[in-house]
CSV table of C-alpha atoms in Angstrom, one decimal:
chain,number,residue,atom,x,y,z
A,1,UNK,CA,34.0,-6.4,6.7
A,2,UNK,CA,31.6,-5.5,9.5
A,3,UNK,CA,29.8,-8.1,11.6
A,4,UNK,CA,26.5,-6.9,10.2
A,5,UNK,CA,27.7,-7.3,6.6
A,6,UNK,CA,29.0,-10.8,7.4
A,7,UNK,CA,25.7,-11.9,8.9
A,8,UNK,CA,23.7,-10.5,5.9
A,9,UNK,CA,25.9,-12.3,3.4
A,10,UNK,CA,25.6,-15.5,5.4
A,11,UNK,CA,21.8,-15.0,5.4
A,12,UNK,CA,21.7,-14.6,1.6
A,13,UNK,CA,24.0,-17.6,1.1
A,14,UNK,CA,21.8,-19.8,3.2
A,15,UNK,CA,18.4,-18.6,2.1
A,16,UNK,CA,18.9,-17.8,-1.5
A,17,UNK,CA,22.2,-18.9,-3.1
A,18,UNK,CA,22.0,-22.4,-1.6
A,19,UNK,CA,18.9,-22.9,-3.7
A,20,UNK,CA,19.8,-21.0,-6.9
A,21,UNK,CA,23.6,-21.8,-7.1
A,22,UNK,CA,24.3,-18.1,-7.6
A,23,UNK,CA,27.2,-16.1,-6.1
A,24,UNK,CA,28.0,-12.5,-5.2
A,25,UNK,CA,29.6,-10.6,-8.1
A,26,UNK,CA,33.4,-10.8,-8.2
A,27,UNK,CA,34.8,-7.4,-9.0
A,28,UNK,CA,38.3,-8.8,-9.7
A,29,UNK,CA,36.8,-10.5,-12.8
A,30,UNK,CA,35.0,-7.4,-14.1
A,31,UNK,CA,35.9,-6.2,-17.5
A,32,UNK,CA,35.2,-2.6,-16.8
A,33,UNK,CA,35.4,-0.4,-13.7
A,34,UNK,CA,31.8,0.7,-14.2
A,35,UNK,CA,30.7,-2.2,-12.1
A,36,UNK,CA,32.6,-0.8,-9.1
A,37,UNK,CA,31.1,2.6,-9.7
A,38,UNK,CA,27.5,1.2,-9.8
A,39,UNK,CA,28.1,-0.8,-6.7
A,40,UNK,CA,29.2,2.4,-4.9
A,41,UNK,CA,26.0,4.1,-6.1
A,42,UNK,CA,23.9,1.3,-4.9
A,43,UNK,CA,25.5,1.3,-1.4
A,44,UNK,CA,25.1,5.1,-1.2
A,45,UNK,CA,21.4,5.0,-2.2
A,46,UNK,CA,20.5,2.3,0.3
A,47,UNK,CA,22.3,4.2,3.1
A,48,UNK,CA,20.8,7.5,2.2
A,49,UNK,CA,17.2,6.3,1.8
A,50,UNK,CA,16.9,3.5,4.3
A,51,UNK,CA,17.2,4.4,8.0
A,52,UNK,CA,19.3,1.9,10.0
A,53,UNK,CA,21.0,-1.1,8.6
A,54,UNK,CA,20.8,-1.8,4.9
A,55,UNK,CA,22.8,-3.7,2.3
A,56,UNK,CA,23.4,-3.6,-1.4
A,57,UNK,CA,24.9,-6.4,-3.5
A,58,UNK,CA,25.5,-7.2,-7.2
A,59,UNK,CA,24.8,-10.9,-8.0
A,60,UNK,CA,26.6,-13.0,-10.6
A,61,UNK,CA,23.6,-14.2,-12.6
A,62,UNK,CA,22.2,-13.7,-16.0
A,63,UNK,CA,18.7,-13.2,-14.6
A,64,UNK,CA,17.3,-9.8,-15.7
A,65,UNK,CA,16.1,-9.0,-12.3
A,66,UNK,CA,16.5,-6.8,-9.2
A,67,UNK,CA,15.1,-7.8,-5.8
A,68,UNK,CA,14.1,-6.3,-2.5
A,69,UNK,CA,14.7,-8.6,0.5
A,70,UNK,CA,12.4,-7.1,3.0
A,71,UNK,CA,13.5,-9.0,6.1
A,72,UNK,CA,16.9,-7.3,6.1
A,73,UNK,CA,16.5,-4.3,3.8
A,74,UNK,CA,18.7,-5.8,1.2
A,75,UNK,CA,18.7,-4.7,-2.5
A,76,UNK,CA,20.1,-7.2,-5.0
A,77,UNK,CA,20.8,-6.3,-8.6
A,78,UNK,CA,21.6,-9.2,-10.9
A,79,UNK,CA,24.3,-9.0,-13.6
A,80,UNK,CA,21.7,-9.8,-16.3
A,81,UNK,CA,19.8,-6.7,-15.4
A,82,UNK,CA,23.0,-4.7,-15.7
A,83,UNK,CA,23.6,-6.2,-19.2
A,84,UNK,CA,20.1,-4.9,-20.1
A,85,UNK,CA,20.9,-1.5,-18.8
A,86,UNK,CA,24.2,-1.4,-20.7
A,87,UNK,CA,22.4,-2.4,-24.0
A,88,UNK,CA,19.7,0.2,-23.4
A,89,UNK,CA,22.2,2.9,-22.6
A,90,UNK,CA,24.2,1.9,-25.8
A,91,UNK,CA,21.2,2.5,-28.0
A,92,UNK,CA,20.5,5.8,-26.3
A,93,UNK,CA,24.1,6.9,-26.9
A,94,UNK,CA,23.6,5.9,-30.5
A,95,UNK,CA,20.6,8.3,-30.7
A,96,UNK,CA,22.8,11.2,-29.5
A,97,UNK,CA,25.4,10.4,-32.1
A,98,UNK,CA,22.7,10.1,-34.9
A,99,UNK,CA,21.3,13.5,-33.9
A,100,UNK,CA,24.7,15.2,-33.8
A,101,UNK,CA,26.0,13.5,-36.9
A,102,UNK,CA,23.0,12.4,-39.1
A,103,UNK,CA,25.2,11.0,-41.9
A,104,UNK,CA,27.4,8.9,-39.5
A,105,UNK,CA,28.4,5.4,-40.7
A,106,UNK,CA,29.1,4.2,-37.2
A,107,UNK,CA,28.0,0.7,-36.1
A,108,UNK,CA,24.4,0.9,-34.8
A,109,UNK,CA,23.4,-2.8,-34.2
A,110,UNK,CA,20.0,-1.9,-32.6
A,111,UNK,CA,18.5,-0.1,-35.6
A,112,UNK,CA,15.7,-2.2,-37.0
A,113,UNK,CA,16.9,-4.9,-34.7
A,114,UNK,CA,15.9,-3.9,-31.2
A,115,UNK,CA,14.7,-7.2,-29.9
A,116,UNK,CA,17.9,-9.1,-30.9
A,117,UNK,CA,20.1,-6.3,-29.6
A,118,UNK,CA,18.5,-6.0,-26.2
A,119,UNK,CA,18.5,-9.8,-25.7
A,120,UNK,CA,21.9,-10.4,-27.1
A,121,UNK,CA,23.3,-11.9,-23.9
A,122,UNK,CA,26.5,-10.8,-22.2
A,123,UNK,CA,27.7,-7.3,-23.0
A,124,UNK,CA,31.0,-7.3,-24.9
A,125,UNK,CA,33.2,-4.7,-23.4
A,126,UNK,CA,36.2,-5.5,-25.7
A,127,UNK,CA,34.3,-5.4,-29.0
A,128,UNK,CA,36.2,-2.9,-31.2
A,129,UNK,CA,33.0,-2.1,-33.1
A,130,UNK,CA,31.4,-0.6,-29.9
A,131,UNK,CA,32.7,2.9,-30.7
A,132,UNK,CA,30.6,4.4,-27.8
A,133,UNK,CA,32.9,2.6,-25.3
A,134,UNK,CA,36.1,3.8,-26.9
A,135,UNK,CA,35.4,7.4,-28.0
A,136,UNK,CA,35.8,9.5,-24.8
A,137,UNK,CA,32.9,12.0,-25.5
A,138,UNK,CA,30.4,9.2,-26.2
A,139,UNK,CA,31.7,7.1,-23.4
A,140,UNK,CA,30.7,9.9,-21.0
A,141,UNK,CA,27.2,10.0,-22.5
A,142,UNK,CA,27.0,6.2,-22.1
A,143,UNK,CA,28.1,6.3,-18.5
A,144,UNK,CA,25.5,9.0,-17.7
A,145,UNK,CA,22.7,7.0,-19.2
A,146,UNK,CA,23.8,3.8,-17.3
A,147,UNK,CA,24.0,5.6,-14.0
A,148,UNK,CA,20.6,7.3,-14.5
A,149,UNK,CA,18.9,4.0,-15.4
A,150,UNK,CA,20.6,2.3,-12.5
A,151,UNK,CA,19.5,4.9,-10.0
A,152,UNK,CA,15.9,4.4,-11.0
A,153,UNK,CA,16.2,0.6,-10.7
A,154,UNK,CA,17.7,0.8,-7.2
A,155,UNK,CA,15.3,3.5,-6.0
A,156,UNK,CA,12.4,1.3,-7.2
A,157,UNK,CA,13.5,-1.5,-4.9
A,158,UNK,CA,13.9,0.9,-2.0
A,159,UNK,CA,10.4,2.2,-2.7
A,160,UNK,CA,9.1,-1.2,-1.8
A,161,UNK,CA,10.8,-0.9,1.6
A,162,UNK,CA,9.7,2.7,2.1
A,163,UNK,CA,6.1,1.8,1.6
A,164,UNK,CA,6.2,-1.4,3.7
A,165,UNK,CA,5.2,-3.7,0.9
A,166,UNK,CA,6.6,-6.8,2.5
A,167,UNK,CA,4.9,-6.1,5.9
A,168,UNK,CA,1.6,-5.1,4.3
A,169,UNK,CA,1.5,-8.3,2.2
A,170,UNK,CA,2.4,-10.4,5.2
A,171,UNK,CA,-0.4,-8.8,7.3
A,172,UNK,CA,-2.9,-9.2,4.5
A,173,UNK,CA,-2.2,-12.9,4.2
A,174,UNK,CA,-1.7,-13.8,7.9
A,175,UNK,CA,-4.0,-11.3,9.5
A,176,UNK,CA,-1.6,-10.6,12.4
A,177,UNK,CA,1.8,-8.9,13.0
A,178,UNK,CA,4.8,-10.5,11.2
A,179,UNK,CA,7.6,-11.8,13.4
A,180,UNK,CA,11.3,-12.3,12.9
A,181,UNK,CA,10.6,-16.0,12.2
A,182,UNK,CA,8.8,-15.1,9.0
A,183,UNK,CA,10.3,-16.8,6.0
A,184,UNK,CA,12.8,-15.3,3.6
A,185,UNK,CA,10.8,-12.9,1.5
A,186,UNK,CA,11.8,-11.3,-1.8
A,187,UNK,CA,9.4,-8.8,-3.2
A,188,UNK,CA,7.6,-9.7,-6.4
A,189,UNK,CA,4.6,-8.1,-7.9
A,190,UNK,CA,2.5,-11.2,-7.3
A,191,UNK,CA,3.7,-14.4,-5.7
A,192,UNK,CA,4.2,-17.2,-8.1
A,193,UNK,CA,1.8,-19.4,-6.2
A,194,UNK,CA,-1.0,-16.8,-5.9
A,195,UNK,CA,-4.3,-17.2,-7.7
A,196,UNK,CA,-4.4,-14.2,-10.1
A,197,UNK,CA,-7.8,-13.0,-8.8
A,198,UNK,CA,-8.7,-9.5,-9.7
A,199,UNK,CA,-8.1,-7.9,-6.2
A,200,UNK,CA,-4.7,-9.6,-5.8
A,201,UNK,CA,-3.6,-8.6,-9.3
A,202,UNK,CA,-4.6,-4.9,-8.8
A,203,UNK,CA,-2.8,-4.8,-5.5
A,204,UNK,CA,0.3,-6.2,-7.2
A,205,UNK,CA,0.0,-3.5,-9.8
A,206,UNK,CA,-0.4,-0.8,-7.2
A,207,UNK,CA,2.8,-1.9,-5.4
A,208,UNK,CA,4.8,-1.5,-8.7
A,209,UNK,CA,3.2,1.9,-9.5
A,210,UNK,CA,3.9,3.2,-6.0
A,211,UNK,CA,7.5,2.0,-6.1
A,212,UNK,CA,7.9,3.5,-9.6
A,213,UNK,CA,6.6,6.9,-8.6
A,214,UNK,CA,8.7,6.9,-5.5
A,215,UNK,CA,11.8,6.0,-7.6
A,216,UNK,CA,11.1,8.6,-10.2
A,217,UNK,CA,10.5,11.4,-7.7
A,218,UNK,CA,13.9,10.8,-6.0
A,219,UNK,CA,15.7,10.0,-9.2
A,220,UNK,CA,14.8,13.5,-10.5
A,221,UNK,CA,16.2,15.0,-7.4
A,222,UNK,CA,19.3,12.8,-7.4
A,223,UNK,CA,20.2,13.5,-11.0
A,224,UNK,CA,19.6,17.3,-11.1
A,225,UNK,CA,22.6,18.0,-8.9
A,226,UNK,CA,24.8,15.7,-11.0
A,227,UNK,CA,23.8,17.5,-14.2
A,228,UNK,CA,23.4,21.0,-12.7
A,229,UNK,CA,25.6,21.3,-9.6
A,230,UNK,CA,25.0,25.1,-9.6
A,231,UNK,CA,21.5,24.3,-8.4
A,232,UNK,CA,23.0,23.9,-4.9
A,233,UNK,CA,23.9,27.6,-5.0
A,234,UNK,CA,21.3,29.7,-3.1
A,235,UNK,CA,21.9,32.8,-5.2
A,236,UNK,CA,20.9,31.3,-8.6
A,237,UNK,CA,18.1,33.2,-10.2
A,238,UNK,CA,14.6,31.6,-10.3
A,239,UNK,CA,14.3,31.5,-14.1
A,240,UNK,CA,17.6,29.7,-14.5
A,241,UNK,CA,16.8,27.3,-11.7
A,242,UNK,CA,13.4,26.6,-13.2
A,243,UNK,CA,14.9,26.0,-16.7
A,244,UNK,CA,17.5,23.6,-15.3
A,245,UNK,CA,14.9,21.6,-13.3
A,246,UNK,CA,12.6,21.2,-16.3
A,247,UNK,CA,15.5,20.1,-18.5
A,248,UNK,CA,16.5,17.5,-15.9
A,249,UNK,CA,12.9,16.3,-15.5
A,250,UNK,CA,12.7,15.8,-19.3
A,251,UNK,CA,16.0,13.9,-19.3
A,252,UNK,CA,14.8,11.6,-16.6
A,253,UNK,CA,11.5,10.9,-18.3
A,254,UNK,CA,13.3,10.0,-21.5
A,255,UNK,CA,15.4,7.6,-19.5
A,256,UNK,CA,12.5,5.8,-17.9
A,257,UNK,CA,10.7,5.7,-21.3
A,258,UNK,CA,13.7,4.0,-22.8
A,259,UNK,CA,14.0,1.6,-19.8
A,260,UNK,CA,10.4,0.5,-19.9
A,261,UNK,CA,10.4,0.1,-23.7
A,262,UNK,CA,13.5,-2.0,-23.5
A,263,UNK,CA,11.8,-4.3,-20.9
A,264,UNK,CA,8.8,-4.6,-23.2
A,265,UNK,CA,11.1,-6.5,-25.6
A,266,UNK,CA,11.8,-9.1,-22.9
A,267,UNK,CA,8.3,-9.4,-21.5
A,268,UNK,CA,5.8,-8.1,-24.2
A,269,UNK,CA,2.4,-7.2,-22.7
A,270,UNK,CA,-0.7,-6.0,-24.4
A,271,UNK,CA,-2.6,-2.9,-23.3
A,272,UNK,CA,-6.1,-3.7,-24.3
A,273,UNK,CA,-6.5,-5.0,-20.8
A,274,UNK,CA,-4.2,-5.1,-17.7
A,275,UNK,CA,-4.4,-8.8,-16.9
A,276,UNK,CA,-0.7,-9.5,-16.4
A,277,UNK,CA,0.9,-10.1,-13.0
A,278,UNK,CA,2.8,-6.8,-13.4
A,279,UNK,CA,1.3,-3.7,-14.9
A,280,UNK,CA,2.4,-3.3,-18.5
A,281,UNK,CA,5.6,-1.3,-19.1
A,282,UNK,CA,3.7,1.3,-21.1
A,283,UNK,CA,1.2,1.7,-18.3
A,284,UNK,CA,4.0,2.2,-15.8
A,285,UNK,CA,5.4,5.0,-17.9
A,286,UNK,CA,2.0,6.8,-18.2
A,287,UNK,CA,1.4,6.4,-14.5
A,288,UNK,CA,4.7,8.2,-13.8
A,289,UNK,CA,3.7,11.0,-16.1
A,290,UNK,CA,0.2,11.3,-14.5
A,291,UNK,CA,1.7,11.3,-10.9
A,292,UNK,CA,4.4,13.9,-11.9
A,293,UNK,CA,1.7,16.2,-13.2
A,294,UNK,CA,-0.5,15.7,-10.2
A,295,UNK,CA,2.3,16.5,-7.7
A,296,UNK,CA,3.9,19.3,-9.7
A,297,UNK,CA,7.2,17.6,-10.4
A,298,UNK,CA,7.2,18.7,-14.0
A,299,UNK,CA,6.3,22.4,-13.5
A,300,UNK,CA,8.3,25.5,-14.3
A,301,UNK,CA,7.4,29.0,-13.1
A,302,UNK,CA,4.7,29.5,-15.7
A,303,UNK,CA,3.5,26.1,-16.9
A,304,UNK,CA,2.6,23.1,-14.6
A,305,UNK,CA,3.3,20.7,-17.4
A,306,UNK,CA,6.4,22.2,-18.9
A,307,UNK,CA,8.8,19.3,-18.1
A,308,UNK,CA,6.2,16.7,-19.1
A,309,UNK,CA,5.7,18.3,-22.5
A,310,UNK,CA,9.4,18.5,-23.1
A,311,UNK,CA,10.0,15.0,-21.9
A,312,UNK,CA,7.3,13.5,-24.1
A,313,UNK,CA,8.6,15.5,-27.1
A,314,UNK,CA,12.1,14.2,-26.2
A,315,UNK,CA,11.2,10.5,-26.1
A,316,UNK,CA,8.9,10.7,-29.1
A,317,UNK,CA,11.7,12.1,-31.1
A,318,UNK,CA,14.7,10.1,-29.8
A,319,UNK,CA,13.4,6.6,-29.4
A,320,UNK,CA,12.2,6.1,-33.0
A,321,UNK,CA,15.7,7.2,-34.0
A,322,UNK,CA,17.0,4.3,-31.9
A,323,UNK,CA,14.9,1.7,-33.5
A,324,UNK,CA,14.9,3.1,-37.0
A,325,UNK,CA,11.1,2.8,-37.2
A,326,UNK,CA,7.8,3.8,-35.5
A,327,UNK,CA,7.7,0.8,-33.1
A,328,UNK,CA,8.1,3.0,-30.0
A,329,UNK,CA,5.3,5.4,-31.0
A,330,UNK,CA,3.0,2.4,-31.6
A,331,UNK,CA,3.9,0.9,-28.2
A,332,UNK,CA,3.4,4.2,-26.4
A,333,UNK,CA,0.0,4.8,-28.1
A,334,UNK,CA,-1.2,1.3,-27.3
A,335,UNK,CA,-1.9,2.3,-23.7
A,336,UNK,CA,-4.2,5.3,-24.7
A,337,UNK,CA,-7.5,3.4,-24.3
A,338,UNK,CA,-10.5,3.2,-22.0
A,339,UNK,CA,-9.3,-0.1,-20.4
A,340,UNK,CA,-6.1,1.4,-19.2
A,341,UNK,CA,-7.8,4.5,-18.0
A,342,UNK,CA,-10.3,2.5,-16.0
A,343,UNK,CA,-7.5,0.4,-14.6
A,344,UNK,CA,-5.6,3.5,-13.5
A,345,UNK,CA,-8.6,4.7,-11.5
A,346,UNK,CA,-8.8,1.3,-9.8
A,347,UNK,CA,-5.2,1.7,-8.8
A,348,UNK,CA,-5.7,5.2,-7.5
A,349,UNK,CA,-8.6,4.0,-5.3
A,350,UNK,CA,-6.4,1.7,-3.3
A,351,UNK,CA,-3.0,3.4,-3.5
A,352,UNK,CA,-3.5,4.7,0.1
A,353,UNK,CA,-3.4,1.1,1.3
A,354,UNK,CA,0.1,0.5,-0.2
A,355,UNK,CA,1.9,3.8,0.4
A,356,UNK,CA,3.0,6.0,3.3
A,357,UNK,CA,4.7,9.4,3.6
A,358,UNK,CA,7.5,8.5,6.1
A,359,UNK,CA,9.9,5.5,5.6
A,360,UNK,CA,8.5,2.4,7.2
A,361,UNK,CA,5.7,4.1,9.1
A,362,UNK,CA,2.1,3.8,8.2
A,363,UNK,CA,0.5,7.2,7.8
A,364,UNK,CA,-2.1,6.5,10.5
A,365,UNK,CA,0.7,5.6,13.0
A,366,UNK,CA,2.7,8.7,12.1
A,367,UNK,CA,-0.3,10.9,12.6
A,368,UNK,CA,-1.1,9.4,15.9
A,369,UNK,CA,2.3,10.4,17.2
A,370,UNK,CA,2.6,13.7,15.4
A,371,UNK,CA,-0.9,14.9,14.8
């Protein structure tokens, strides 16, 4: 283990684990090798998207959480969040089976039971009823969903680093430049001790939306080469390239729709107003859709909204199959109101204060040196 890695682990032990009683995840006790695979993905993403030193660790804890530790560019993902991802990916795999084999009698514990399934505690890798873990074809589908959801989760935390959310919040509170003596700081949307005044709440929402849109943009780019490696070939014709990219976009949008809907069962939020510390999960999904359309992420050669249309059609078809009812459609429609529209424009108005083009460099500083 490198000297940097040792010092980072000591830092986490002293500043976090000494207070929470948590520990680093022990891979020797893992029931499945997917934990090792996800750890490798997390390490790769932090190295690829964070210049300089960075660290990624899984934490042995049932908290459904991921964290960005700004002082050392550390991403932490807690085992409880992985359990949630595994359960979400399981129901998504069940949808694929139900569409391929409508009359199947396979065990589908999430149908008409979403809340209980998603909050069912530790994931049972050895459960013989979990056919999607044992049948090779469906296990591949499950693994792909897990990796896609995990990539989005990790990139979201990196998005907070990219856009200097720790530094910007420190400056806003102190009014001066942060120093190395600043206290241990884990990103949250709004500090637990903050008064939830309107300006502070909106700023917290902006940070989450900025991190989401950063994550989704690069998630789409990450996954397209996994699903369509031929996209790396320069000779591929433009129509084929366009079709593959639209298909990949639609798949990624379906994944984040499932992810946010699943989180809704853990932390239900209403959409008649956006008064929560975090933006509602449905609002976050719609914000990704709006930003994708604005920046042309969902375009094909002929239609600027081709991927968005396919993605929405995808999730409106698949997720009601997962639940066995119309709960998803009701949840998605709940954000289509004037209050959410007005809130979105408030967020757009101050996004520039919480985002930047280049990693860790404010736009005005970058332009001063490159303008």
